[in-house]
Amino acid sequence: MSQDHALRSVLEVNGIPPPPDVTFAPHNIETTSLGSPRSPTRGNRENTPLLSRIEQETGLYHNNFPDDLDFTAIISQAEAAVEREIYPERIYQGSSGSYFVKNCDGVKIGVFKPKDEEPYGHLNPKWTKWMHKLCCPCCFGRSCLVPNQGYLSEAGASLVDQRLQLNIVPKTKVVRLVSDTFNYTAIDRAKSRTKKNISEKFPDIGRRFHRLGLPPKTGSFQTFVSGYRDADFWLRKFESESLPESTSKHFLVQFQKLVVLDYVIRNTDRGNDNWLIKYDKSDVDAQEDDDVDWSLVTPPEISIAAIDNGLAFPFKHPDQWRAYPYHWAWLSHAKIPFSQEIKDLVLPQLSDMTFVEDLCDELYVLFKGDKGFDRRTFEKQMAVLRGQILNLVQALKDGKSPVQLVQMPVVIVERSKSGYGPGRPRTTSDTFVQSFVKRSPFFSWC
């Protein structure tokens, strides 16, 4: 009995549907000196790196970041946990499919947001956006943003944060992960089960499959921060509980770093529920004794984490129904002029056009990895970013406050010469054209 006939018999007995589009390796398989089959795509196994051989044989992938070994180690922990069936846990808040990723001890180490499960992705498990698209198609999405590029926006915000040395965005990069808890189509799950069953019954045939499990998903992976709570919680607390002077000054610097980040990337979704505050109180409770001398004790520590940066990097300023304002602009801290510490930190870099263009080049390398990447759209995104930087630099030089910054007329700065990428030579022919945005959205408060 032939292998194909035996395979069909086993499938019929077990009630397994035949795989709809299973691809086998070519039949002209090369044979080694020992008579064992060798895949023609593998070449000389002795000269093939081990990781590459593993990827070819099992269909796995390798999230490797040579310039960031710590992040690579975190992703390795996540992959090892999935192998031990410690799967990512879906976050039920929010409007998209996002997951808490754990290590082998069950401890949360990151947040993964797959591209195809974004708010308007075709595999978003949250029905609210589906209803939104069905019932209100005219108000569907944000017209100033590139659809389904939230994962790039998350990683791009982290990149900007690192280059400006703000250190308020948990490290975020684009990775590929697979898990049974992710939202897959029924076809993908059926194909995975069928291949697994075939591999168990006929190991020789199973070895020819490119991949046995579910397909990996591309998305953003942000390292998990512990001990933080929504900013709204602590801001209400601070209204009744005054902070020590040193802690208050440190919080102001942290807050202004958030302002710098959001303004540069033109974040269209920054409410008080998607930035976090960590406040570690001192051993001495100031509420018990108002005369505490904080110079003699360790003052409370406070820090900020800017999460949920997936709705940034627009290719134009909002100009239709909604303005998508920065909600931190209504806080009292936004009325205080930018501190000298913030000026010393970011002004030298943002005033240097070479630094700005290098930043654009790095964002180009990140964004071009998306299958739907369009160079013209990216150039528009960078024109908005340059205009935001231009306004920010002027506000810092003039000693303005964050409130005064957001009230400045918005501009875009377009480059006459196209082309991006590391190592691109800077020439005098790279000229920039500044223009003001005259059209305003209908609603300015939402």
Tab-separated table of C-alpha atoms in Angstrom:
chain	number	residue	atom	x	y	z
A	1	MET	CA	0.000	0.000	0.000
A	2	SER	CA	1.436	3.408	-0.965
A	3	GLN	CA	2.112	6.111	1.596
A	4	ASP	CA	-0.495	8.430	0.049
A	5	HIS	CA	-3.189	5.717	0.203
A	6	ALA	CA	-2.229	4.854	3.808
A	7	LEU	CA	-2.333	8.553	4.724
A	8	ARG	CA	-5.839	8.947	3.323
A	9	SER	CA	-7.020	5.854	5.200
A	10	VAL	CA	-5.704	7.158	8.518
A	11	LEU	CA	-7.328	10.529	7.957
A	12	GLU	CA	-10.678	8.906	7.168
A	13	VAL	CA	-10.549	6.667	10.252
A	14	ASN	CA	-9.666	9.530	12.585
A	15	GLY	CA	-12.143	11.906	11.014
A	16	ILE	CA	-9.415	14.424	10.172
A	17	PRO	CA	-10.102	16.653	7.161
A	18	PRO	CA	-7.355	16.710	4.545
A	19	PRO	CA	-5.136	19.796	4.715
A	20	PRO	CA	-6.349	22.358	2.175
A	21	ASP	CA	-2.993	23.758	1.131
A	22	VAL	CA	-0.223	21.625	2.589
A	23	THR	CA	3.034	22.090	0.729
A	24	PHE	CA	5.585	19.276	0.665
A	25	ALA	CA	9.210	19.500	-0.216
A	26	PRO	CA	10.156	18.588	-3.806
A	27	HIS	CA	10.476	14.846	-4.580
A	28	ASN	CA	14.028	15.115	-5.880
A	29	ILE	CA	15.482	14.866	-2.400
A	30	GLU	CA	19.224	14.702	-2.116
A	31	THR	CA	20.602	11.645	-0.311
A	32	THR	CA	23.554	11.560	2.028
A	33	SER	CA	26.278	8.909	2.027
A	34	LEU	CA	24.335	7.061	4.732
A	35	GLY	CA	21.250	6.909	2.576
A	36	SER	CA	19.144	9.308	4.669
A	37	PRO	CA	17.123	11.976	2.873
A	38	ARG	CA	18.348	15.569	2.912
A	39	SER	CA	16.298	18.632	2.064
A	40	PRO	CA	17.674	20.317	-1.065
A	41	THR	CA	17.121	23.709	0.548
A	42	ARG	CA	19.350	22.850	3.460
A	43	GLY	CA	22.606	22.311	1.675
A	44	ASN	CA	25.522	21.068	3.714
A	45	ARG	CA	24.206	20.597	7.251
A	46	GLU	CA	27.696	20.660	8.754
A	47	ASN	CA	28.201	24.209	7.444
A	48	THR	CA	24.739	25.469	8.468
A	49	PRO	CA	24.442	27.399	11.758
A	50	LEU	CA	22.438	25.545	14.375
A	51	LEU	CA	19.771	28.253	14.799
A	52	SER	CA	19.200	28.453	11.043
A	53	ARG	CA	18.812	24.664	10.849
A	54	ILE	CA	16.271	24.744	13.674
A	55	GLU	CA	14.258	27.426	11.885
A	56	GLN	CA	14.259	25.460	8.619
A	57	GLU	CA	13.349	22.154	10.211
A	58	THR	CA	10.619	23.286	12.588
A	59	GLY	CA	9.439	26.541	11.061
A	60	LEU	CA	10.496	28.486	14.144
A	61	TYR	CA	11.835	32.036	14.100
A	62	HIS	CA	14.526	33.770	16.095
A	63	ASN	CA	13.952	37.144	17.770
A	64	ASN	CA	17.538	38.257	17.980
A	65	PHE	CA	18.647	41.786	18.895
A	66	PRO	CA	22.461	41.860	18.877
A	67	ASP	CA	22.540	45.457	20.120
A	68	ASP	CA	20.278	44.666	23.085
A	69	LEU	CA	21.100	41.340	24.703
A	70	ASP	CA	18.913	42.051	27.738
A	71	PHE	CA	15.824	42.437	25.557
A	72	THR	CA	16.774	39.299	23.610
A	73	ALA	CA	16.950	37.410	26.911
A	74	ILE	CA	13.457	38.603	27.866
A	75	ILE	CA	12.023	37.391	24.557
A	76	SER	CA	13.801	34.070	25.030
A	77	GLN	CA	12.099	33.709	28.410
A	78	ALA	CA	8.729	34.364	26.760
A	79	GLU	CA	9.369	31.739	24.072
A	80	ALA	CA	10.519	29.203	26.657
A	81	ALA	CA	7.352	29.790	28.677
A	82	VAL	CA	5.168	29.133	25.628
A	83	GLU	CA	7.064	25.885	25.040
A	84	ARG	CA	6.095	24.898	28.599
A	85	GLU	CA	2.470	25.844	27.859
A	86	ILE	CA	2.579	28.970	30.021
A	87	TYR	CA	0.685	31.038	27.487
A	88	PRO	CA	0.227	34.807	27.264
A	89	GLU	CA	-2.932	36.063	28.951
A	90	ARG	CA	-5.326	38.300	27.037
A	91	ILE	CA	-5.883	41.764	28.518
A	92	TYR	CA	-9.616	42.331	28.596
A	93	GLN	CA	-9.362	46.106	28.899
A	94	GLY	CA	-8.881	48.188	25.779
A	95	SER	CA	-10.182	47.960	22.246
A	96	SER	CA	-7.722	45.499	20.723
A	97	GLY	CA	-6.104	42.145	21.273
A	98	SER	CA	-3.194	42.609	23.660
A	99	TYR	CA	-1.585	40.062	25.977
A	100	PHE	CA	0.391	39.850	29.199
A	101	VAL	CA	3.423	37.685	28.411
A	102	LYS	CA	4.895	35.601	31.219
A	103	ASN	CA	8.144	33.774	31.925
A	104	CYS	CA	8.501	30.177	33.044
A	105	ASP	CA	7.695	31.187	36.628
A	106	GLY	CA	4.394	32.734	35.571
A	107	VAL	CA	5.646	36.271	36.206
A	108	LYS	CA	4.552	38.985	33.771
A	109	ILE	CA	7.498	40.217	31.727
A	110	GLY	CA	5.890	42.096	28.856
A	111	VAL	CA	2.868	43.185	26.847
A	112	PHE	CA	2.491	41.867	23.295
A	113	LYS	CA	0.204	43.572	20.774
A	114	PRO	CA	-0.142	41.651	17.486
A	115	LYS	CA	-0.520	43.662	14.309
A	116	ASP	CA	-3.559	41.729	13.079
A	117	GLU	CA	-5.366	42.177	16.409
A	118	GLU	CA	-5.096	45.962	16.534
A	119	PRO	CA	-8.309	48.011	16.929
A	120	TYR	CA	-9.048	47.804	13.207
A	121	GLY	CA	-7.194	44.584	12.453
A	122	HIS	CA	-9.095	41.729	10.839
A	123	LEU	CA	-8.473	39.465	13.857
A	124	ASN	CA	-9.286	41.909	16.635
A	125	PRO	CA	-11.087	39.783	19.278
A	126	LYS	CA	-12.960	42.791	20.736
A	127	TRP	CA	-16.432	43.131	19.202
A	128	THR	CA	-16.752	46.849	20.041
A	129	LYS	CA	-14.626	47.965	17.097
A	130	TRP	CA	-16.488	45.573	14.812
A	131	MET	CA	-19.747	47.243	15.855
A	132	HIS	CA	-18.141	50.634	15.407
A	133	LYS	CA	-17.160	49.782	11.844
A	134	LEU	CA	-20.576	48.280	11.098
A	135	CYS	CA	-22.785	50.991	12.623
A	136	CYS	CA	-20.664	54.137	12.205
A	137	PRO	CA	-18.546	53.680	9.068
A	138	CYS	CA	-18.334	57.444	8.551
A	139	CYS	CA	-16.582	57.836	11.936
A	140	PHE	CA	-14.474	54.707	11.617
A	141	GLY	CA	-10.796	55.037	12.492
A	142	ARG	CA	-8.621	58.138	12.690
A	143	SER	CA	-8.112	59.738	9.317
A	144	CYS	CA	-4.737	61.173	10.288
A	145	LEU	CA	-3.167	57.796	11.115
A	146	VAL	CA	-1.932	54.947	8.940
A	147	PRO	CA	-4.253	51.972	9.607
A	148	ASN	CA	-2.856	48.895	11.384
A	149	GLN	CA	0.532	50.394	12.174
A	150	GLY	CA	0.028	50.696	15.898
A	151	TYR	CA	2.755	48.178	16.626
A	152	LEU	CA	5.231	50.341	14.699
A	153	SER	CA	4.056	53.405	16.580
A	154	GLU	CA	4.704	51.610	19.875
A	155	ALA	CA	8.241	50.684	18.822
A	156	GLY	CA	8.827	54.118	17.268
A	157	ALA	CA	7.887	55.886	20.489
A	158	SER	CA	10.409	53.751	22.349
A	159	LEU	CA	13.063	54.613	19.779
A	160	VAL	CA	12.412	58.366	20.133
A	161	ASP	CA	12.427	57.994	23.917
A	162	GLN	CA	15.838	56.328	23.847
A	163	ARG	CA	17.388	58.795	21.402
A	164	LEU	CA	16.228	61.785	23.467
A	165	GLN	CA	17.306	60.005	26.673
A	166	LEU	CA	13.907	60.557	28.277
A	167	ASN	CA	13.739	57.015	29.689
A	168	ILE	CA	10.008	57.042	30.374
A	169	VAL	CA	8.835	54.518	27.747
A	170	PRO	CA	9.293	50.851	28.690
A	171	LYS	CA	11.566	49.334	26.073
A	172	THR	CA	9.516	48.242	23.055
A	173	LYS	CA	10.532	46.403	19.884
A	174	VAL	CA	8.887	44.524	17.037
A	175	VAL	CA	8.978	40.751	17.588
A	176	ARG	CA	7.257	37.598	16.337
A	177	LEU	CA	5.519	35.310	18.811
A	178	VAL	CA	3.116	32.379	18.649
A	179	SER	CA	0.648	31.142	21.254
A	180	ASP	CA	-2.550	29.134	21.406
A	181	THR	CA	-4.172	32.015	23.289
A	182	PHE	CA	-3.748	34.435	20.376
A	183	ASN	CA	-6.723	34.982	18.095
A	184	TYR	CA	-6.324	32.824	14.977
A	185	THR	CA	-8.727	31.929	12.229
A	186	ALA	CA	-10.439	28.532	12.281
A	187	ILE	CA	-8.520	27.592	9.129
A	188	ASP	CA	-5.146	28.271	10.764
A	189	ARG	CA	-6.062	26.171	13.781
A	190	ALA	CA	-7.397	23.325	11.590
A	191	LYS	CA	-4.228	23.313	9.487
A	192	SER	CA	-2.098	23.210	12.623
A	193	ARG	CA	-4.029	20.261	14.087
A	194	THR	CA	-3.967	18.388	10.795
A	195	LYS	CA	-0.235	18.773	10.343
A	196	LYS	CA	0.369	17.703	13.935
A	197	ASN	CA	-1.714	14.558	13.507
A	198	ILE	CA	0.004	13.692	10.221
A	199	SER	CA	3.410	14.250	11.799
A	200	GLU	CA	2.555	11.902	14.673
A	201	LYS	CA	1.292	9.146	12.349
A	202	PHE	CA	3.917	9.581	9.629
A	203	PRO	CA	7.090	11.204	10.993
A	204	ASP	CA	8.834	11.034	7.615
A	205	ILE	CA	6.086	13.086	6.015
A	206	GLY	CA	5.827	15.424	9.006
A	207	ARG	CA	9.473	16.357	8.672
A	208	ARG	CA	8.734	17.802	5.249
A	209	PHE	CA	6.291	20.397	6.563
A	210	HIS	CA	7.637	23.918	6.717
A	211	ARG	CA	5.874	24.534	10.031
A	212	LEU	CA	3.844	22.298	12.329
A	213	GLY	CA	2.350	24.792	14.783
A	214	LEU	CA	0.353	27.972	14.427
A	215	PRO	CA	1.869	30.807	12.395
A	216	PRO	CA	3.832	33.387	14.399
A	217	LYS	CA	2.352	36.855	14.778
A	218	THR	CA	4.231	40.104	14.256
A	219	GLY	CA	3.626	42.780	16.844
A	220	SER	CA	5.089	45.085	19.454
A	221	PHE	CA	6.552	43.720	22.682
A	222	GLN	CA	6.840	46.171	25.565
A	223	THR	CA	8.647	45.193	28.748
A	224	PHE	CA	6.383	45.024	31.780
A	225	VAL	CA	6.744	47.609	34.540
A	226	SER	CA	5.622	46.686	38.051
A	227	GLY	CA	4.479	48.878	40.898
A	228	TYR	CA	2.788	51.465	38.651
A	229	ARG	CA	-0.813	52.664	38.673
A	230	ASP	CA	-2.872	54.805	36.325
A	231	ALA	CA	-1.863	58.445	36.494
A	232	ASP	CA	-5.459	59.417	37.196
A	233	PHE	CA	-5.336	57.540	40.517
A	234	TRP	CA	-2.241	59.297	41.819
A	235	LEU	CA	-3.162	62.725	40.443
A	236	ARG	CA	-6.351	62.616	42.506
A	237	LYS	CA	-4.308	61.558	45.531
A	238	PHE	CA	-1.858	64.422	45.070
A	239	GLU	CA	-4.727	66.920	45.167
A	240	SER	CA	-5.215	66.127	48.850
A	241	GLU	CA	-1.726	64.893	49.760
A	242	SER	CA	1.036	67.359	48.993
A	243	LEU	CA	4.368	66.007	47.812
A	244	PRO	CA	7.710	66.917	49.417
A	245	GLU	CA	9.430	69.712	47.525
A	246	SER	CA	12.228	67.524	46.102
A	247	THR	CA	9.743	64.851	44.987
A	248	SER	CA	7.480	67.483	43.451
A	249	LYS	CA	10.367	68.909	41.417
A	250	HIS	CA	11.333	65.447	40.214
A	251	PHE	CA	7.745	64.701	39.216
A	252	LEU	CA	7.610	67.955	37.247
A	253	VAL	CA	10.707	66.938	35.270
A	254	GLN	CA	9.209	63.512	34.596
A	255	PHE	CA	5.926	65.094	33.522
A	256	GLN	CA	7.696	67.453	31.131
A	257	LYS	CA	9.533	64.508	29.604
A	258	LEU	CA	6.107	63.021	28.854
A	259	VAL	CA	5.107	66.310	27.228
A	260	VAL	CA	8.228	66.287	25.048
A	261	LEU	CA	7.633	62.703	23.925
A	262	ASP	CA	3.930	63.138	23.146
A	263	TYR	CA	4.461	66.386	21.292
A	264	VAL	CA	7.311	65.099	19.137
A	265	ILE	CA	5.475	61.934	18.055
A	266	ARG	CA	2.099	63.770	18.013
A	267	ASN	CA	0.367	61.221	20.197
A	268	THR	CA	-3.367	61.304	19.449
A	269	ASP	CA	-4.363	59.173	22.438
A	270	ARG	CA	-2.856	60.422	25.666
A	271	GLY	CA	-5.377	60.409	28.467
A	272	ASN	CA	-4.692	60.119	32.170
A	273	ASP	CA	-5.497	56.414	31.997
A	274	ASN	CA	-2.667	55.443	29.648
A	275	TRP	CA	0.354	56.850	31.397
A	276	LEU	CA	1.454	55.414	34.701
A	277	ILE	CA	2.912	56.724	37.935
A	278	LYS	CA	4.942	54.809	40.495
A	279	TYR	CA	5.033	56.429	43.902
A	280	ASP	CA	7.064	54.804	46.652
A	281	LYS	CA	6.283	56.557	49.901
A	282	SER	CA	8.967	57.207	52.470
A	283	ASP	CA	9.093	55.407	55.807
A	284	VAL	CA	8.056	58.698	57.366
A	285	ASP	CA	4.455	59.657	56.705
A	286	ALA	CA	4.220	63.402	56.212
A	287	GLN	CA	0.555	63.305	57.105
A	288	GLU	CA	1.426	62.381	60.680
A	289	ASP	CA	3.941	65.159	61.141
A	290	ASP	CA	3.866	68.277	58.981
A	291	ASP	CA	7.226	69.379	60.381
A	292	VAL	CA	9.212	66.492	58.903
A	293	ASP	CA	12.646	67.623	57.746
A	294	TRP	CA	13.029	65.795	54.422
A	295	SER	CA	16.723	66.667	54.322
A	296	LEU	CA	17.236	64.151	57.123
A	297	VAL	CA	15.226	61.278	55.641
A	298	THR	CA	14.898	59.682	52.248
A	299	PRO	CA	12.119	61.464	50.343
A	300	PRO	CA	9.478	59.484	48.442
A	301	GLU	CA	10.439	58.310	44.960
A	302	ILE	CA	8.260	58.953	41.953
A	303	SER	CA	8.559	57.944	38.294
A	304	ILE	CA	6.452	57.916	35.139
A	305	ALA	CA	5.919	55.262	32.462
A	306	ALA	CA	4.466	56.290	29.101
A	307	ILE	CA	2.572	53.276	27.750
A	308	ASP	CA	-0.027	52.869	24.972
A	309	ASN	CA	1.798	54.779	22.251
A	310	GLY	CA	0.114	52.988	19.366
A	311	LEU	CA	-1.819	55.982	18.029
A	312	ALA	CA	1.031	58.329	17.196
A	313	PHE	CA	3.088	59.361	14.135
A	314	PRO	CA	0.199	60.780	12.040
A	315	PHE	CA	0.830	61.665	8.391
A	316	LYS	CA	-1.146	64.888	8.856
A	317	HIS	CA	-2.463	66.934	11.737
A	318	PRO	CA	-6.070	66.174	12.729
A	319	ASP	CA	-8.242	68.351	10.506
A	320	GLN	CA	-11.689	66.736	10.330
A	321	TRP	CA	-14.032	66.077	13.266
A	322	ARG	CA	-11.801	65.564	16.307
A	323	ALA	CA	-8.601	67.293	17.415
A	324	TYR	CA	-7.322	64.468	19.658
A	325	PRO	CA	-5.842	66.885	22.220
A	326	TYR	CA	-3.219	66.120	24.831
A	327	HIS	CA	-5.197	65.609	28.040
A	328	TRP	CA	-2.205	66.479	30.189
A	329	ALA	CA	-2.559	70.064	28.927
A	330	TRP	CA	-5.454	70.536	31.388
A	331	LEU	CA	-3.317	69.669	34.414
A	332	SER	CA	-1.878	72.374	36.631
A	333	HIS	CA	1.657	71.097	35.965
A	334	ALA	CA	1.229	72.047	32.303
A	335	LYS	CA	1.088	75.739	33.225
A	336	ILE	CA	4.644	75.688	34.603
A	337	PRO	CA	7.365	76.664	32.084
A	338	PHE	CA	9.803	73.997	30.953
A	339	SER	CA	12.594	73.506	33.478
A	340	GLN	CA	16.245	74.138	32.780
A	341	GLU	CA	16.897	70.409	33.213
A	342	ILE	CA	14.576	69.609	30.292
A	343	LYS	CA	16.162	72.324	28.166
A	344	ASP	CA	19.653	70.991	28.826
A	345	LEU	CA	18.507	67.449	28.070
A	346	VAL	CA	16.730	67.814	24.721
A	347	LEU	CA	17.440	71.264	23.284
A	348	PRO	CA	21.010	70.561	22.056
A	349	GLN	CA	19.818	67.463	20.215
A	350	LEU	CA	16.607	68.809	18.728
A	351	SER	CA	18.349	71.990	17.579
A	352	ASP	CA	20.740	69.876	15.497
A	353	MET	CA	19.168	69.092	12.114
A	354	THR	CA	21.634	66.254	11.596
A	355	PHE	CA	20.339	64.590	14.748
A	356	VAL	CA	16.752	65.058	13.588
A	357	GLU	CA	17.471	63.520	10.182
A	358	ASP	CA	19.338	60.623	11.777
A	359	LEU	CA	16.244	60.038	13.900
A	360	CYS	CA	14.093	60.043	10.747
A	361	ASP	CA	16.457	57.526	9.157
A	362	GLU	CA	16.147	55.176	12.122
A	363	LEU	CA	12.371	55.448	12.033
A	364	TYR	CA	12.528	54.671	8.309
A	365	VAL	CA	14.411	51.437	8.984
A	366	LEU	CA	11.754	50.491	11.547
A	367	PHE	CA	8.690	51.439	9.518
A	368	LYS	CA	9.797	49.952	6.195
A	369	GLY	CA	9.564	46.474	7.728
A	370	ASP	CA	5.781	46.654	7.437
A	371	LYS	CA	4.284	44.994	4.355
A	372	GLY	CA	2.053	47.994	3.720
A	373	PHE	CA	4.875	50.525	3.948
A	374	ASP	CA	4.537	53.494	1.590
A	375	ARG	CA	7.463	55.887	1.221
A	376	ARG	CA	5.321	58.918	0.410
A	377	THR	CA	3.156	58.395	3.466
A	378	PHE	CA	6.256	57.995	5.617
A	379	GLU	CA	7.652	61.277	4.286
A	380	LYS	CA	4.428	62.967	5.373
A	381	GLN	CA	4.785	61.427	8.825
A	382	MET	CA	8.293	62.786	9.122
A	383	ALA	CA	7.139	66.213	7.902
A	384	VAL	CA	4.721	66.320	10.849
A	385	LEU	CA	7.460	65.156	13.227
A	386	ARG	CA	9.899	67.848	12.031
A	387	GLY	CA	7.228	70.511	12.454
A	388	GLN	CA	6.539	69.344	15.999
A	389	ILE	CA	10.247	69.469	16.786
A	390	LEU	CA	10.500	72.970	15.300
A	391	ASN	CA	7.717	74.241	17.557
A	392	LEU	CA	9.148	72.473	20.602
A	393	VAL	CA	12.602	73.971	20.087
A	394	GLN	CA	11.119	77.450	19.786
A	395	ALA	CA	9.002	76.962	22.910
A	396	LEU	CA	12.018	75.794	24.919
A	397	LYS	CA	14.074	78.774	23.778
A	398	ASP	CA	11.262	81.207	24.613
A	399	GLY	CA	10.694	79.728	28.080
A	400	LYS	CA	7.123	78.688	27.372
A	401	SER	CA	5.011	76.174	29.260
A	402	PRO	CA	3.404	72.994	27.870
A	403	VAL	CA	0.044	74.803	27.641
A	404	GLN	CA	1.608	77.552	25.553
A	405	LEU	CA	3.346	74.925	23.426
A	406	VAL	CA	0.109	73.202	22.383
A	407	GLN	CA	-1.391	76.604	21.556
A	408	MET	CA	1.293	77.361	18.961
A	409	PRO	CA	0.229	77.161	15.288
A	410	VAL	CA	0.992	73.681	13.963
A	411	VAL	CA	3.456	73.402	11.097
A	412	ILE	CA	4.896	70.742	8.839
A	413	VAL	CA	8.466	70.731	7.550
A	414	GLU	CA	8.903	68.856	4.277
A	415	ARG	CA	12.242	67.908	2.796
A	416	SER	CA	12.776	68.628	-0.874
A	417	LYS	CA	15.129	65.689	-1.331
A	418	SER	CA	13.675	62.244	-0.745
A	419	GLY	CA	15.492	59.189	0.528
A	420	TYR	CA	16.088	57.709	3.946
A	421	GLY	CA	18.355	55.208	5.560
A	422	PRO	CA	21.479	54.954	7.710
A	423	GLY	CA	24.605	56.300	6.123
A	424	ARG	CA	22.759	58.612	3.763
A	425	PRO	CA	25.120	61.557	3.122
A	426	ARG	CA	23.964	64.988	4.217
A	427	THR	CA	24.350	67.551	1.461
A	428	THR	CA	23.591	71.240	1.041
A	429	SER	CA	20.921	70.247	-1.474
A	430	ASP	CA	18.790	68.881	1.386
A	431	THR	CA	16.461	71.844	1.759
A	432	PHE	CA	13.344	72.047	3.910
A	433	VAL	CA	10.065	73.813	3.309
A	434	GLN	CA	7.990	74.974	6.276
A	435	SER	CA	4.241	75.490	5.956
A	436	PHE	CA	1.454	76.221	8.421
A	437	VAL	CA	-1.598	74.011	8.713
A	438	LYS	CA	-4.631	76.208	8.156
A	439	ARG	CA	-7.437	73.667	8.411
A	440	SER	CA	-8.685	72.902	11.920
A	441	PRO	CA	-10.922	70.096	13.211
A	442	PHE	CA	-14.578	70.793	13.959
A	443	PHE	CA	-14.294	69.846	17.649
A	444	SER	CA	-11.224	71.149	19.469
A	445	TRP	CA	-11.940	69.611	22.882
A	446	CYS	CA	-12.091	65.927	21.993
